[in-house]
């Protein structure tokens, strides 16, 4: 990127931050009674359990030390998360790879540090829709958490291979967005016919009468793509490598805990999601969801690039991306 363009972008972002919320302390600066503050972002769903475990078990506090105040912030979608990362409202956190790639391709300063979860995306149809298979999708309406989000790209890639496209790119399948916790009500009202949805909402919808149209192991990149990744900014890596290393260390502890203590991890997830969304999930629903999700810190760079190529072919990205500089796994335990 040319220096002039880079300076202009930084200037715009800086003025925007000042106008929106005044000056903001970066990680490593003093505040909060003399303590530094590190803000971790995540979503209230099964893909993001590592953050819930870290919060419950105090892993970030443990590795960052008593002079650091850890704050957690939740988001409804990847767009809101990425905006917060770019403006410095959070320092690191968990998000789907779709928004990360879209923002990186558009010049955002973001780095993938580790994987968090894989799998868990399911396409389900409402009972009222009468949809029985992918042959019944013409003229229907589907919903995902966001335009170009991970689940959106997975679904549209899968459908494109079958010759089905969304109205966004000239097809007949209409697309809307919304919070997965509200899909049940939207199915009941008839506003949408089917959804590409992450767990545990997929299992909840199926329990309420929805039909699985495309399962996790069938949808594109369903078991190979990190469904959630741990990210931060390149700026933070450059300015405070020790902090970033400790963030990754705490994340690794969380993922290890989940795999070693699945029953307790599920209980923590249920309680955490209830606290955030005011929705109490049935333990049986969570257990069903758990079978479709795996928790790992691994990131397959080749799969990430393939997924990005699909985003470009589906016109979520204006230019064909090159992501060799997006993934930085130097802090992972080898």
Tab-separated table of C-alpha atoms in Angstrom:
chain	number	residue	atom	x	y	z
A	1	UNK	CA	0.000	0.000	0.000
A	2	UNK	CA	1.360	3.467	-0.891
A	3	UNK	CA	2.340	5.632	2.048
A	4	UNK	CA	-0.057	8.425	1.037
A	5	UNK	CA	-3.053	6.109	0.917
A	6	UNK	CA	-2.057	4.450	4.172
A	7	UNK	CA	-1.766	7.857	5.883
A	8	UNK	CA	-5.184	8.896	4.562
A	9	UNK	CA	-6.839	5.730	5.863
A	10	UNK	CA	-5.207	6.093	9.270
A	11	UNK	CA	-6.271	9.745	9.421
A	12	UNK	CA	-9.891	8.914	8.571
A	13	UNK	CA	-10.025	6.135	11.154
A	14	UNK	CA	-8.431	8.358	13.786
A	15	UNK	CA	-10.863	11.203	13.211
A	16	UNK	CA	-13.779	8.750	13.179
A	17	UNK	CA	-12.766	7.282	16.521
A	18	UNK	CA	-12.387	10.716	18.084
A	19	UNK	CA	-15.769	11.810	16.785
A	20	UNK	CA	-17.490	8.645	17.953
A	21	UNK	CA	-16.103	8.086	21.414
A	22	UNK	CA	-13.246	10.409	22.265
A	23	UNK	CA	-9.688	9.280	22.836
A	24	UNK	CA	-9.184	5.647	23.786
A	25	UNK	CA	-6.386	3.953	25.648
A	26	UNK	CA	-4.592	1.153	23.852
A	27	UNK	CA	-3.654	-2.137	25.463
A	28	UNK	CA	-0.622	-1.562	27.622
A	29	UNK	CA	-1.604	1.922	28.774
A	30	UNK	CA	-2.633	2.637	32.322
A	31	UNK	CA	-6.248	3.046	33.361
A	32	UNK	CA	-8.885	1.310	35.453
A	33	UNK	CA	-7.306	2.164	38.777
A	34	UNK	CA	-3.760	1.844	37.496
A	35	UNK	CA	-4.381	-1.420	35.676
A	36	UNK	CA	-3.936	-1.983	31.970
A	37	UNK	CA	-7.093	-3.111	30.168
A	38	UNK	CA	-7.386	-5.840	27.558
A	39	UNK	CA	-10.773	-6.261	25.870
A	40	UNK	CA	-11.718	-9.650	24.401
A	41	UNK	CA	-14.620	-9.990	21.956
A	42	UNK	CA	-16.751	-13.022	21.084
A	43	UNK	CA	-20.272	-14.163	20.130
A	44	UNK	CA	-22.800	-16.009	22.341
A	45	UNK	CA	-22.845	-19.281	20.425
A	46	UNK	CA	-21.314	-22.746	20.546
A	47	UNK	CA	-18.507	-21.870	18.118
A	48	UNK	CA	-17.183	-19.365	20.656
A	49	UNK	CA	-17.062	-21.591	23.730
A	50	UNK	CA	-13.272	-21.090	24.159
A	51	UNK	CA	-13.931	-17.454	25.109
A	52	UNK	CA	-16.664	-18.479	27.544
A	53	UNK	CA	-14.327	-20.997	29.179
A	54	UNK	CA	-11.534	-18.427	29.406
A	55	UNK	CA	-13.902	-15.986	31.088
A	56	UNK	CA	-15.295	-18.558	33.522
A	57	UNK	CA	-11.903	-20.023	34.429
A	58	UNK	CA	-10.029	-16.722	34.462
A	59	UNK	CA	-7.420	-17.903	31.982
A	60	UNK	CA	-6.715	-14.452	30.534
A	61	UNK	CA	-6.382	-12.979	34.012
A	62	UNK	CA	-4.084	-15.845	34.963
A	63	UNK	CA	-1.634	-15.435	32.082
A	64	UNK	CA	-1.809	-11.639	31.768
A	65	UNK	CA	-1.202	-11.020	35.469
A	66	UNK	CA	-2.807	-9.041	38.263
A	67	UNK	CA	-1.869	-5.670	36.752
A	68	UNK	CA	-4.170	-6.266	33.782
A	69	UNK	CA	-7.933	-5.801	33.818
A	70	UNK	CA	-9.634	-8.174	31.351
A	71	UNK	CA	-12.968	-7.055	29.914
A	72	UNK	CA	-15.236	-9.188	27.726
A	73	UNK	CA	-17.539	-7.816	25.040
A	74	UNK	CA	-20.062	-9.788	22.963
A	75	UNK	CA	-21.231	-9.104	19.411
A	76	UNK	CA	-24.247	-10.081	17.280
A	77	UNK	CA	-22.282	-10.526	14.053
A	78	UNK	CA	-18.888	-10.407	12.392
A	79	UNK	CA	-19.332	-6.924	10.942
A	80	UNK	CA	-19.828	-5.398	14.384
A	81	UNK	CA	-16.856	-7.362	15.751
A	82	UNK	CA	-14.536	-6.241	12.963
A	83	UNK	CA	-15.587	-2.617	13.371
A	84	UNK	CA	-14.697	-2.849	17.066
A	85	UNK	CA	-11.310	-4.404	16.273
A	86	UNK	CA	-10.499	-1.725	13.703
A	87	UNK	CA	-11.454	1.139	16.020
A	88	UNK	CA	-9.582	-0.341	18.988
A	89	UNK	CA	-12.712	-1.035	21.034
A	90	UNK	CA	-11.417	-4.603	21.446
A	91	UNK	CA	-7.880	-5.937	21.294
A	92	UNK	CA	-8.474	-9.568	20.315
A	93	UNK	CA	-11.210	-12.155	20.198
A	94	UNK	CA	-13.118	-14.840	18.336
A	95	UNK	CA	-14.907	-14.294	15.025
A	96	UNK	CA	-15.743	-16.235	11.879
A	97	UNK	CA	-13.123	-16.285	9.095
A	98	UNK	CA	-15.547	-14.760	6.558
A	99	UNK	CA	-15.629	-11.240	8.044
A	100	UNK	CA	-11.891	-11.439	8.754
A	101	UNK	CA	-11.061	-12.205	5.127
A	102	UNK	CA	-13.469	-9.602	3.760
A	103	UNK	CA	-11.970	-6.891	5.961
A	104	UNK	CA	-8.365	-7.962	5.336
A	105	UNK	CA	-8.989	-7.883	1.589
A	106	UNK	CA	-10.243	-4.315	1.988
A	107	UNK	CA	-7.113	-3.203	3.834
A	108	UNK	CA	-8.023	-3.862	7.477
A	109	UNK	CA	-5.192	-4.528	9.911
A	110	UNK	CA	-6.165	-7.986	11.191
A	111	UNK	CA	-4.230	-11.197	11.845
A	112	UNK	CA	-5.472	-14.727	12.488
A	113	UNK	CA	-3.537	-16.088	15.460
A	114	UNK	CA	-5.173	-19.506	15.885
A	115	UNK	CA	-8.201	-21.593	15.175
A	116	UNK	CA	-10.947	-21.983	17.785
A	117	UNK	CA	-13.611	-24.266	16.367
A	118	UNK	CA	-14.525	-26.094	13.172
A	119	UNK	CA	-17.829	-27.407	11.893
A	120	UNK	CA	-21.269	-26.585	13.238
A	121	UNK	CA	-22.857	-24.914	10.199
A	122	UNK	CA	-26.171	-26.507	9.184
A	123	UNK	CA	-28.799	-25.516	6.626
A	124	UNK	CA	-32.317	-26.100	7.987
A	125	UNK	CA	-35.788	-25.410	6.583
A	126	UNK	CA	-38.840	-24.358	8.536
A	127	UNK	CA	-41.672	-26.820	8.941
A	128	UNK	CA	-44.088	-24.306	7.378
A	129	UNK	CA	-41.969	-23.920	4.234
A	130	UNK	CA	-42.619	-27.446	3.032
A	131	UNK	CA	-39.024	-27.625	1.781
A	132	UNK	CA	-37.879	-31.226	1.691
A	133	UNK	CA	-34.609	-30.954	-0.245
A	134	UNK	CA	-32.385	-28.555	-2.168
A	135	UNK	CA	-34.680	-29.073	-5.165
A	136	UNK	CA	-37.313	-26.924	-3.449
A	137	UNK	CA	-35.376	-23.671	-3.086
A	138	UNK	CA	-36.471	-21.628	-6.109
A	139	UNK	CA	-37.962	-18.304	-5.032
A	140	UNK	CA	-37.476	-19.043	-1.323
A	141	UNK	CA	-35.903	-16.825	1.342
A	142	UNK	CA	-32.923	-17.878	3.454
A	143	UNK	CA	-31.327	-16.163	6.420
A	144	UNK	CA	-27.758	-16.007	7.757
A	145	UNK	CA	-26.157	-13.921	10.532
A	146	UNK	CA	-24.644	-11.498	8.006
A	147	UNK	CA	-23.933	-10.824	4.326
A	148	UNK	CA	-20.695	-12.600	3.441
A	149	UNK	CA	-20.425	-14.183	6.872
A	150	UNK	CA	-18.816	-17.613	7.180
A	151	UNK	CA	-22.146	-19.475	7.119
A	152	UNK	CA	-23.367	-17.401	4.171
A	153	UNK	CA	-20.289	-18.198	2.079
A	154	UNK	CA	-20.446	-21.891	3.016
A	155	UNK	CA	-24.080	-22.132	1.948
A	156	UNK	CA	-23.749	-20.147	-1.263
A	157	UNK	CA	-20.606	-22.078	-2.270
A	158	UNK	CA	-22.455	-25.361	-1.756
A	159	UNK	CA	-25.486	-24.162	-3.713
A	160	UNK	CA	-23.408	-22.666	-6.525
A	161	UNK	CA	-21.893	-26.086	-7.150
A	162	UNK	CA	-25.477	-27.286	-7.714
A	163	UNK	CA	-26.307	-24.413	-10.052
A	164	UNK	CA	-28.347	-22.458	-7.470
A	165	UNK	CA	-27.526	-18.805	-6.789
A	166	UNK	CA	-28.897	-16.086	-4.561
A	167	UNK	CA	-30.802	-13.052	-5.810
A	168	UNK	CA	-27.768	-10.986	-4.784
A	169	UNK	CA	-25.919	-12.299	-7.844
A	170	UNK	CA	-28.807	-12.838	-10.231
A	171	UNK	CA	-30.432	-15.968	-8.840
A	172	UNK	CA	-33.860	-16.598	-7.342
A	173	UNK	CA	-32.969	-17.448	-3.727
A	174	UNK	CA	-33.658	-14.373	-1.592
A	175	UNK	CA	-31.355	-13.536	1.309
A	176	UNK	CA	-31.903	-11.665	4.579
A	177	UNK	CA	-29.825	-11.398	7.741
A	178	UNK	CA	-30.614	-11.640	11.430
A	179	UNK	CA	-29.638	-12.874	14.879
A	180	UNK	CA	-29.722	-16.722	15.058
A	181	UNK	CA	-31.515	-16.556	18.418
A	182	UNK	CA	-34.514	-15.079	16.543
A	183	UNK	CA	-34.708	-17.622	13.719
A	184	UNK	CA	-37.330	-19.744	15.468
A	185	UNK	CA	-39.756	-16.823	15.629
A	186	UNK	CA	-38.989	-15.891	12.012
A	187	UNK	CA	-39.665	-19.470	10.904
A	188	UNK	CA	-42.957	-19.424	12.799
A	189	UNK	CA	-44.025	-16.125	11.212
A	190	UNK	CA	-43.171	-17.371	7.733
A	191	UNK	CA	-40.770	-14.478	7.081
A	192	UNK	CA	-37.997	-16.890	6.109
A	193	UNK	CA	-38.006	-20.435	4.763
A	194	UNK	CA	-34.569	-21.734	5.629
A	195	UNK	CA	-31.373	-20.755	7.398
A	196	UNK	CA	-27.645	-21.397	7.258
A	197	UNK	CA	-27.128	-21.349	10.985
A	198	UNK	CA	-24.399	-22.158	13.510
A	199	UNK	CA	-24.892	-24.462	16.445
A	200	UNK	CA	-26.575	-24.635	18.913
A	201	UNK	CA	-29.316	-22.778	17.046
A	202	UNK	CA	-29.436	-25.461	14.341
A	203	UNK	CA	-30.179	-28.199	16.877
A	204	UNK	CA	-32.731	-25.951	18.595
A	205	UNK	CA	-34.545	-25.297	15.315
A	206	UNK	CA	-34.556	-29.002	14.468
A	207	UNK	CA	-35.933	-29.781	17.911
A	208	UNK	CA	-38.738	-27.297	17.205
A	209	UNK	CA	-39.669	-28.987	13.943
A	210	UNK	CA	-37.225	-27.670	11.317
A	211	UNK	CA	-35.749	-30.083	8.781
A	212	UNK	CA	-32.029	-30.483	8.044
A	213	UNK	CA	-31.419	-29.810	4.355
A	214	UNK	CA	-27.604	-29.734	4.395
A	215	UNK	CA	-25.682	-31.082	7.385
A	216	UNK	CA	-22.271	-30.016	8.666
A	217	UNK	CA	-20.357	-32.789	6.924
A	218	UNK	CA	-22.062	-31.995	3.584
A	219	UNK	CA	-21.838	-28.214	3.367
A	220	UNK	CA	-18.797	-26.656	1.705
A	221	UNK	CA	-15.759	-26.470	4.028
A	222	UNK	CA	-17.974	-27.931	6.749
A	223	UNK	CA	-15.318	-29.870	8.644
A	224	UNK	CA	-12.062	-28.401	7.304
A	225	UNK	CA	-12.523	-24.653	7.649
A	226	UNK	CA	-12.035	-23.015	11.038
A	227	UNK	CA	-15.555	-21.846	11.817
A	228	UNK	CA	-14.147	-19.469	14.406
A	229	UNK	CA	-10.665	-17.987	14.672
A	230	UNK	CA	-8.722	-16.001	17.260
A	231	UNK	CA	-7.674	-12.645	15.815
A	232	UNK	CA	-5.921	-9.423	16.753
A	233	UNK	CA	-4.400	-6.502	14.889
A	234	UNK	CA	-0.972	-6.469	13.293
A	235	UNK	CA	-0.394	-3.238	15.192
A	236	UNK	CA	-0.789	-4.965	18.557
A	237	UNK	CA	1.569	-7.758	17.506
A	238	UNK	CA	4.171	-5.171	16.532
A	239	UNK	CA	3.754	-3.094	19.694
A	240	UNK	CA	3.298	-5.819	22.320
A	241	UNK	CA	4.334	-9.329	21.317
A	242	UNK	CA	4.327	-10.527	24.904
A	243	UNK	CA	0.709	-9.516	25.367
A	244	UNK	CA	-0.341	-11.290	22.168
A	245	UNK	CA	1.629	-14.402	23.139
A	246	UNK	CA	-0.210	-14.506	26.475
A	247	UNK	CA	-3.586	-14.042	24.782
A	248	UNK	CA	-2.819	-17.075	22.609
A	249	UNK	CA	-1.617	-19.005	25.654
A	250	UNK	CA	-4.903	-18.384	27.481
A	251	UNK	CA	-6.829	-19.411	24.365
A	252	UNK	CA	-4.854	-22.665	24.140
A	253	UNK	CA	-5.699	-23.407	27.774
A	254	UNK	CA	-9.401	-22.896	27.007
A	255	UNK	CA	-9.390	-25.214	23.991
A	256	UNK	CA	-7.530	-27.878	25.965
A	257	UNK	CA	-10.069	-27.604	28.795
A	258	UNK	CA	-12.982	-28.106	26.388
A	259	UNK	CA	-11.494	-31.280	24.938
A	260	UNK	CA	-10.548	-32.655	28.343
A	261	UNK	CA	-13.786	-31.678	30.135
A	262	UNK	CA	-16.626	-31.663	27.563
A	263	UNK	CA	-19.482	-32.036	30.067
A	264	UNK	CA	-18.335	-29.134	32.245
A	265	UNK	CA	-17.584	-27.061	29.140
A	266	UNK	CA	-21.134	-27.615	27.884
A	267	UNK	CA	-22.547	-26.520	31.243
A	268	UNK	CA	-20.447	-23.350	31.183
A	269	UNK	CA	-21.597	-22.634	27.625
A	270	UNK	CA	-25.271	-23.045	28.544
A	271	UNK	CA	-24.964	-20.677	31.499
A	272	UNK	CA	-22.948	-18.136	29.534
A	273	UNK	CA	-25.357	-18.047	26.593
A	274	UNK	CA	-28.289	-17.649	28.994
A	275	UNK	CA	-26.578	-14.715	30.726
A	276	UNK	CA	-25.980	-12.960	27.415
A	277	UNK	CA	-29.112	-13.789	25.379
A	278	UNK	CA	-31.597	-14.535	28.176
A	279	UNK	CA	-32.273	-17.831	26.389
A	280	UNK	CA	-31.758	-21.085	28.286
A	281	UNK	CA	-30.667	-23.927	26.046
A	282	UNK	CA	-31.753	-27.484	26.701
A	283	UNK	CA	-28.689	-29.576	27.681
A	284	UNK	CA	-29.805	-32.177	25.122
A	285	UNK	CA	-29.762	-29.481	22.431
A	286	UNK	CA	-26.240	-28.480	23.364
A	287	UNK	CA	-25.109	-32.098	23.427
A	288	UNK	CA	-26.500	-32.543	19.907
A	289	UNK	CA	-24.762	-29.366	18.762
A	290	UNK	CA	-21.486	-30.474	20.343
A	291	UNK	CA	-21.363	-33.486	18.018
A	292	UNK	CA	-21.097	-31.172	14.995
A	293	UNK	CA	-18.368	-28.918	16.395
A	294	UNK	CA	-14.701	-29.656	17.085
A	295	UNK	CA	-12.433	-27.364	19.089
A	296	UNK	CA	-8.891	-26.901	17.866
A	297	UNK	CA	-6.279	-24.161	17.582
A	298	UNK	CA	-5.098	-25.420	14.197
A	299	UNK	CA	-5.540	-23.284	11.066
A	300	UNK	CA	-5.253	-24.777	7.572
A	301	UNK	CA	-3.962	-21.920	5.418
A	302	UNK	CA	-4.790	-23.725	2.165
A	303	UNK	CA	-8.444	-24.168	3.155
A	304	UNK	CA	-8.643	-20.525	4.246
A	305	UNK	CA	-7.365	-19.469	0.808
A	306	UNK	CA	-9.852	-21.765	-0.960
A	307	UNK	CA	-12.674	-20.312	1.110
A	308	UNK	CA	-11.497	-16.805	0.217
A	309	UNK	CA	-11.463	-17.705	-3.467
A	310	UNK	CA	-15.095	-18.797	-3.105
A	311	UNK	CA	-15.930	-15.449	-1.479
A	312	UNK	CA	-14.468	-13.717	-4.524
A	313	UNK	CA	-16.279	-15.944	-7.020
A	314	UNK	CA	-19.540	-15.259	-5.176
A	315	UNK	CA	-18.829	-11.493	-5.417
A	316	UNK	CA	-18.508	-10.917	-1.688
A	317	UNK	CA	-15.004	-9.638	-2.489
A	318	UNK	CA	-14.241	-7.192	-5.289
A	319	UNK	CA	-10.730	-8.470	-5.911
A	320	UNK	CA	-9.284	-11.981	-5.803
A	321	UNK	CA	-7.582	-12.212	-2.416
A	322	UNK	CA	-4.116	-13.357	-1.421
A	323	UNK	CA	-3.919	-14.310	2.232
A	324	UNK	CA	-0.303	-15.334	2.802
A	325	UNK	CA	0.067	-12.434	5.284
A	326	UNK	CA	-3.264	-12.945	7.048
A	327	UNK	CA	-2.345	-15.920	9.233
A	328	UNK	CA	0.293	-15.544	11.952
A	329	UNK	CA	0.654	-18.676	14.076
A	330	UNK	CA	4.058	-17.827	15.579
A	331	UNK	CA	2.566	-17.714	19.090
A	332	UNK	CA	0.985	-21.175	19.030
A	333	UNK	CA	2.617	-23.950	21.010
A	334	UNK	CA	4.400	-26.062	18.444
